[in-house]
Amino acid sequence: SFQHDAVNGLVDVLKDNGDFDTAKLEFMGLRLSYNATDHQIRRAIAVAFTKRISQLVENEKMGAPEAAAQTFGLSGVETFLNEVAIGSEKSEDDQVEFLTCLQKDLVHRVNGGIVLAAISQKLYQMDVLEEDAFLRWWEESEELGDAEDKEMKRVREKTRVFIDWLKEAEAESSEEESD
């Protein structure tokens, strides 16, 4: 299936510190041959990155921030994410969907909450995901309340410190603008 082939191919590229220009071409080829949707693309990319970072945390005994930094620090990753996962328009809807895909996959991983927090911070630092997307993702999850799956809530909870920091920074910049 598309998911299996796309995830395994991308994990191999991540393991081998591979060429993301070639990965992009292979990904697009898979997309065309399976007629994959944008959601399927985002989901496969999210799963590949969470799988690789989780492998580094669990098997290599690396800290989640270090594993995220190593994985997202590979040459070409930022361009790949911006062009293939999020899209050049950087739609807030697409960014929120990508965050949700990351969260859903991390429910099934041992250190999911810690990995989600590390990934979130790294993607923000890289300007792949924007502040407004993080805040909207968080607010939409909060609005679900008890309807949200307990595991989804558990994984998301470790990201609260980062979200609080974003909210505080936003409040400070609003105060500066009004002054």
PDB file of C-alpha atoms in Angstrom:
ATOM      1  CA  SER A   1       0.000   0.000   0.000  1.00  0.00           C
ATOM      2  CA  PHE A   2       1.006   3.644  -0.361  1.00  0.00           C
ATOM      3  CA  GLN A   3       1.398   4.135   3.396  1.00  0.00           C
ATOM      4  CA  HIS A   4       3.752   1.174   3.793  1.00  0.00           C
ATOM      5  CA  ASP A   5       5.922   1.981   0.780  1.00  0.00           C
ATOM      6  CA  ALA A   6       6.094   5.720   1.493  1.00  0.00           C
ATOM      7  CA  VAL A   7       6.906   5.336   5.205  1.00  0.00           C
ATOM      8  CA  ASN A   8       9.570   2.676   4.669  1.00  0.00           C
ATOM      9  CA  GLY A   9      11.206   4.590   1.829  1.00  0.00           C
ATOM     10  CA  LEU A  10      11.352   7.801   3.844  1.00  0.00           C
ATOM     11  CA  VAL A  11      12.624   6.053   7.003  1.00  0.00           C
ATOM     12  CA  ASP A  12      15.442   4.564   4.902  1.00  0.00           C
ATOM     13  CA  VAL A  13      16.362   8.043   3.638  1.00  0.00           C
ATOM     14  CA  LEU A  14      16.348   9.354   7.227  1.00  0.00           C
ATOM     15  CA  LYS A  15      18.526   6.464   8.468  1.00  0.00           C
ATOM     16  CA  ASP A  16      21.046   6.884   5.655  1.00  0.00           C
ATOM     17  CA  ASN A  17      21.206  10.687   5.909  1.00  0.00           C
ATOM     18  CA  GLY A  18      19.995  10.433   2.348  1.00  0.00           C
ATOM     19  CA  ASP A  19      19.215  12.687  -0.532  1.00  0.00           C
ATOM     20  CA  PHE A  20      15.890  14.470  -0.047  1.00  0.00           C
ATOM     21  CA  ASP A  21      15.724  15.655  -3.651  1.00  0.00           C
ATOM     22  CA  THR A  22      15.610  12.020  -4.735  1.00  0.00           C
ATOM     23  CA  ALA A  23      13.225  11.209  -1.872  1.00  0.00           C
ATOM     24  CA  LYS A  24      10.902  13.953  -3.079  1.00  0.00           C
ATOM     25  CA  LEU A  25      10.870  12.482  -6.590  1.00  0.00           C
ATOM     26  CA  GLU A  26      10.266   8.963  -5.265  1.00  0.00           C
ATOM     27  CA  PHE A  27       7.502  10.250  -3.007  1.00  0.00           C
ATOM     28  CA  MET A  28       5.790  12.006  -5.898  1.00  0.00           C
ATOM     29  CA  GLY A  29       6.108   8.852  -8.009  1.00  0.00           C
ATOM     30  CA  LEU A  30       4.444   6.828  -5.249  1.00  0.00           C
ATOM     31  CA  ARG A  31       1.780   9.481  -4.897  1.00  0.00           C
ATOM     32  CA  LEU A  32       0.927   9.260  -8.591  1.00  0.00           C
ATOM     33  CA  SER A  33       0.999   5.468  -8.800  1.00  0.00           C
ATOM     34  CA  TYR A  34      -1.289   5.087  -5.760  1.00  0.00           C
ATOM     35  CA  ASN A  35      -3.307   8.247  -6.443  1.00  0.00           C
ATOM     36  CA  ALA A  36      -2.643   9.298  -2.839  1.00  0.00           C
ATOM     37  CA  THR A  37      -4.416  12.277  -1.283  1.00  0.00           C
ATOM     38  CA  ASP A  38      -2.722  15.207   0.457  1.00  0.00           C
ATOM     39  CA  HIS A  39      -3.842  13.716   3.780  1.00  0.00           C
ATOM     40  CA  GLN A  40      -2.212  10.372   2.946  1.00  0.00           C
ATOM     41  CA  ILE A  41       0.996  12.220   2.041  1.00  0.00           C
ATOM     42  CA  ARG A  42       1.042  14.160   5.320  1.00  0.00           C
ATOM     43  CA  ARG A  43       0.230  11.051   7.310  1.00  0.00           C
ATOM     44  CA  ALA A  44       3.021   9.007   5.696  1.00  0.00           C
ATOM     45  CA  ILE A  45       5.575  11.777   6.261  1.00  0.00           C
ATOM     46  CA  ALA A  46       4.460  12.233   9.884  1.00  0.00           C
ATOM     47  CA  VAL A  47       4.686   8.487  10.540  1.00  0.00           C
ATOM     48  CA  ALA A  48       8.139   8.215   8.944  1.00  0.00           C
ATOM     49  CA  PHE A  49       9.567  11.055  11.018  1.00  0.00           C
ATOM     50  CA  THR A  50       7.984   9.907  14.297  1.00  0.00           C
ATOM     51  CA  LYS A  51       9.126   6.344  13.624  1.00  0.00           C
ATOM     52  CA  ARG A  52      12.733   7.418  12.998  1.00  0.00           C
ATOM     53  CA  ILE A  53      12.893   9.762  15.997  1.00  0.00           C
ATOM     54  CA  SER A  54      11.322   7.095  18.224  1.00  0.00           C
ATOM     55  CA  GLN A  55      13.921   4.572  17.001  1.00  0.00           C
ATOM     56  CA  LEU A  56      16.714   6.942  17.996  1.00  0.00           C
ATOM     57  CA  VAL A  57      15.143   7.524  21.417  1.00  0.00           C
ATOM     58  CA  GLU A  58      14.404   3.866  22.152  1.00  0.00           C
ATOM     59  CA  ASN A  59      17.258   2.015  20.435  1.00  0.00           C
ATOM     60  CA  GLU A  60      20.078   4.563  20.548  1.00  0.00           C
ATOM     61  CA  LYS A  61      19.073   5.901  23.999  1.00  0.00           C
ATOM     62  CA  MET A  62      19.139   9.435  22.616  1.00  0.00           C
ATOM     63  CA  GLY A  63      17.112  12.215  24.226  1.00  0.00           C
ATOM     64  CA  ALA A  64      14.014  13.256  22.268  1.00  0.00           C
ATOM     65  CA  PRO A  65      15.298  16.820  21.617  1.00  0.00           C
ATOM     66  CA  GLU A  66      18.609  15.431  20.311  1.00  0.00           C
ATOM     67  CA  ALA A  67      16.853  12.836  18.153  1.00  0.00           C
ATOM     68  CA  ALA A  68      14.543  15.496  16.687  1.00  0.00           C
ATOM     69  CA  ALA A  69      17.484  17.847  16.082  1.00  0.00           C
ATOM     70  CA  GLN A  70      19.481  15.108  14.339  1.00  0.00           C
ATOM     71  CA  THR A  71      16.562  13.978  12.173  1.00  0.00           C
ATOM     72  CA  PHE A  72      15.301  17.431  11.206  1.00  0.00           C
ATOM     73  CA  GLY A  73      18.869  18.706  10.838  1.00  0.00           C
ATOM     74  CA  LEU A  74      19.584  16.531   7.807  1.00  0.00           C
ATOM     75  CA  SER A  75      20.331  18.423   4.636  1.00  0.00           C
ATOM     76  CA  GLY A  76      17.190  18.982   2.579  1.00  0.00           C
ATOM     77  CA  VAL A  77      14.667  18.061   5.287  1.00  0.00           C
ATOM     78  CA  GLU A  78      13.302  21.584   5.710  1.00  0.00           C
ATOM     79  CA  THR A  79      12.675  21.999   1.971  1.00  0.00           C
ATOM     80  CA  PHE A  80      11.132  18.525   1.766  1.00  0.00           C
ATOM     81  CA  LEU A  81       8.734  19.267   4.624  1.00  0.00           C
ATOM     82  CA  ASN A  82       7.788  22.689   3.281  1.00  0.00           C
ATOM     83  CA  GLU A  83       7.230  21.472  -0.266  1.00  0.00           C
ATOM     84  CA  VAL A  84       5.793  17.995   0.241  1.00  0.00           C
ATOM     85  CA  ALA A  85       4.243  17.787   3.722  1.00  0.00           C
ATOM     86  CA  ILE A  86       2.933  21.318   4.222  1.00  0.00           C
ATOM     87  CA  GLY A  87       2.906  22.796   0.735  1.00  0.00           C
ATOM     88  CA  SER A  88       4.388  26.042  -0.482  1.00  0.00           C
ATOM     89  CA  GLU A  89       1.206  27.977   0.394  1.00  0.00           C
ATOM     90  CA  LYS A  90       1.811  27.069   4.070  1.00  0.00           C
ATOM     91  CA  SER A  91      -1.920  26.755   4.657  1.00  0.00           C
ATOM     92  CA  GLU A  92      -2.797  26.797   8.352  1.00  0.00           C
ATOM     93  CA  ASP A  93      -5.245  23.910   7.731  1.00  0.00           C
ATOM     94  CA  ASP A  94      -2.419  21.803   6.275  1.00  0.00           C
ATOM     95  CA  GLN A  95      -0.118  22.642   9.193  1.00  0.00           C
ATOM     96  CA  VAL A  96      -2.791  21.709  11.757  1.00  0.00           C
ATOM     97  CA  GLU A  97      -3.490  18.476   9.897  1.00  0.00           C
ATOM     98  CA  PHE A  98       0.226  17.607   9.920  1.00  0.00           C
ATOM     99  CA  LEU A  99       0.395  18.207  13.684  1.00  0.00           C
ATOM    100  CA  THR A 100      -2.641  15.970  14.178  1.00  0.00           C
ATOM    101  CA  CYS A 101      -1.003  13.238  12.068  1.00  0.00           C
ATOM    102  CA  LEU A 102       2.128  13.451  14.233  1.00  0.00           C
ATOM    103  CA  GLN A 103       0.021  13.266  17.391  1.00  0.00           C
ATOM    104  CA  LYS A 104      -2.032  10.287  16.177  1.00  0.00           C
ATOM    105  CA  ASP A 105       1.051   8.262  15.308  1.00  0.00           C
ATOM    106  CA  LEU A 106       2.798   9.065  18.580  1.00  0.00           C
ATOM    107  CA  VAL A 107      -0.113   7.604  20.565  1.00  0.00           C
ATOM    108  CA  HIS A 108       1.318   4.189  19.634  1.00  0.00           C
ATOM    109  CA  ARG A 109       4.916   4.939  20.556  1.00  0.00           C
ATOM    110  CA  VAL A 110       6.586   4.460  23.945  1.00  0.00           C
ATOM    111  CA  ASN A 111       7.844   8.020  24.436  1.00  0.00           C
ATOM    112  CA  GLY A 112       5.150   9.633  22.294  1.00  0.00           C
ATOM    113  CA  GLY A 113       4.492  12.684  24.458  1.00  0.00           C
ATOM    114  CA  ILE A 114       8.138  13.617  24.847  1.00  0.00           C
ATOM    115  CA  VAL A 115       8.777  13.060  21.143  1.00  0.00           C
ATOM    116  CA  LEU A 116       5.773  15.233  20.165  1.00  0.00           C
ATOM    117  CA  ALA A 117       7.035  18.078  22.360  1.00  0.00           C
ATOM    118  CA  ALA A 118      10.538  17.839  20.847  1.00  0.00           C
ATOM    119  CA  ILE A 119       9.209  17.661  17.276  1.00  0.00           C
ATOM    120  CA  SER A 120       6.896  20.621  17.874  1.00  0.00           C
ATOM    121  CA  GLN A 121       9.702  22.816  19.139  1.00  0.00           C
ATOM    122  CA  LYS A 122      12.007  21.830  16.288  1.00  0.00           C
ATOM    123  CA  LEU A 123       9.397  22.387  13.556  1.00  0.00           C
ATOM    124  CA  TYR A 124       8.635  25.805  15.054  1.00  0.00           C
ATOM    125  CA  GLN A 125      12.341  26.742  15.171  1.00  0.00           C
ATOM    126  CA  MET A 126      12.715  25.689  11.529  1.00  0.00           C
ATOM    127  CA  ASP A 127       9.659  27.777  10.504  1.00  0.00           C
ATOM    128  CA  VAL A 128       8.032  24.686   9.008  1.00  0.00           C
ATOM    129  CA  LEU A 129       5.013  25.119  11.300  1.00  0.00           C
ATOM    130  CA  GLU A 130       3.831  28.534  12.408  1.00  0.00           C
ATOM    131  CA  GLU A 131       2.679  29.797  15.785  1.00  0.00           C
ATOM    132  CA  ASP A 132      -0.942  30.235  14.663  1.00  0.00           C
ATOM    133  CA  ALA A 133      -1.103  26.607  13.515  1.00  0.00           C
ATOM    134  CA  PHE A 134       0.162  25.332  16.882  1.00  0.00           C
ATOM    135  CA  LEU A 135      -2.302  27.493  18.794  1.00  0.00           C
ATOM    136  CA  ARG A 136      -5.228  26.456  16.596  1.00  0.00           C
ATOM    137  CA  TRP A 137      -4.284  22.749  16.882  1.00  0.00           C
ATOM    138  CA  TRP A 138      -4.164  23.103  20.663  1.00  0.00           C
ATOM    139  CA  GLU A 139      -7.446  25.041  20.907  1.00  0.00           C
ATOM    140  CA  GLU A 140      -9.299  22.611  18.644  1.00  0.00           C
ATOM    141  CA  SER A 141      -8.089  19.722  20.792  1.00  0.00           C
ATOM    142  CA  GLU A 142      -9.161  21.563  23.950  1.00  0.00           C
ATOM    143  CA  GLU A 143     -12.635  22.136  22.474  1.00  0.00           C
ATOM    144  CA  LEU A 144     -13.031  18.388  21.982  1.00  0.00           C
ATOM    145  CA  GLY A 145     -12.647  17.978  25.736  1.00  0.00           C
ATOM    146  CA  ASP A 146     -13.860  14.578  26.893  1.00  0.00           C
ATOM    147  CA  ALA A 147     -14.648  13.552  23.323  1.00  0.00           C
ATOM    148  CA  GLU A 148     -10.911  13.514  22.598  1.00  0.00           C
ATOM    149  CA  ASP A 149      -9.366  10.100  22.951  1.00  0.00           C
ATOM    150  CA  LYS A 150      -7.559   9.725  26.307  1.00  0.00           C
ATOM    151  CA  GLU A 151      -4.389   8.582  24.554  1.00  0.00           C
ATOM    152  CA  MET A 152      -4.446  11.575  22.199  1.00  0.00           C
ATOM    153  CA  LYS A 153      -4.778  13.837  25.243  1.00  0.00           C
ATOM    154  CA  ARG A 154      -1.953  12.007  27.075  1.00  0.00           C
ATOM    155  CA  VAL A 155       0.448  12.411  24.139  1.00  0.00           C
ATOM    156  CA  ARG A 156      -0.475  16.062  23.637  1.00  0.00           C
ATOM    157  CA  GLU A 157      -0.058  16.985  27.300  1.00  0.00           C
ATOM    158  CA  LYS A 158       3.779  17.075  27.183  1.00  0.00           C
ATOM    159  CA  THR A 159       3.500  19.850  24.589  1.00  0.00           C
ATOM    160  CA  ARG A 160       1.602  22.130  27.004  1.00  0.00           C
ATOM    161  CA  VAL A 161       4.781  23.915  28.170  1.00  0.00           C
ATOM    162  CA  PHE A 162       5.649  24.805  24.568  1.00  0.00           C
ATOM    163  CA  ILE A 163       2.086  25.987  23.830  1.00  0.00           C
ATOM    164  CA  ASP A 164       2.050  28.087  27.023  1.00  0.00           C
ATOM    165  CA  TRP A 165       5.342  29.640  25.934  1.00  0.00           C
ATOM    166  CA  LEU A 166       3.831  30.489  22.509  1.00  0.00           C
ATOM    167  CA  LYS A 167       0.758  32.037  24.156  1.00  0.00           C
ATOM    168  CA  GLU A 168       2.946  34.095  26.494  1.00  0.00           C
ATOM    169  CA  ALA A 169       5.111  35.320  23.610  1.00  0.00           C
ATOM    170  CA  GLU A 170       1.977  36.232  21.661  1.00  0.00           C
ATOM    171  CA  ALA A 171       0.573  38.173  24.627  1.00  0.00           C
ATOM    172  CA  GLU A 172       3.861  40.054  25.056  1.00  0.00           C
ATOM    173  CA  SER A 173       4.015  40.990  21.372  1.00  0.00           C
ATOM    174  CA  SER A 174       0.392  42.193  21.523  1.00  0.00           C
ATOM    175  CA  GLU A 175       1.269  44.408  24.514  1.00  0.00           C
ATOM    176  CA  GLU A 176       4.273  45.834  22.653  1.00  0.00           C
ATOM    177  CA  GLU A 177       2.119  46.598  19.599  1.00  0.00           C
ATOM    178  CA  SER A 178      -0.478  48.437  21.685  1.00  0.00           C
ATOM    179  CA  ASP A 179       2.270  50.510  23.375  1.00  0.00           C
TER     180      ASP A 179
END
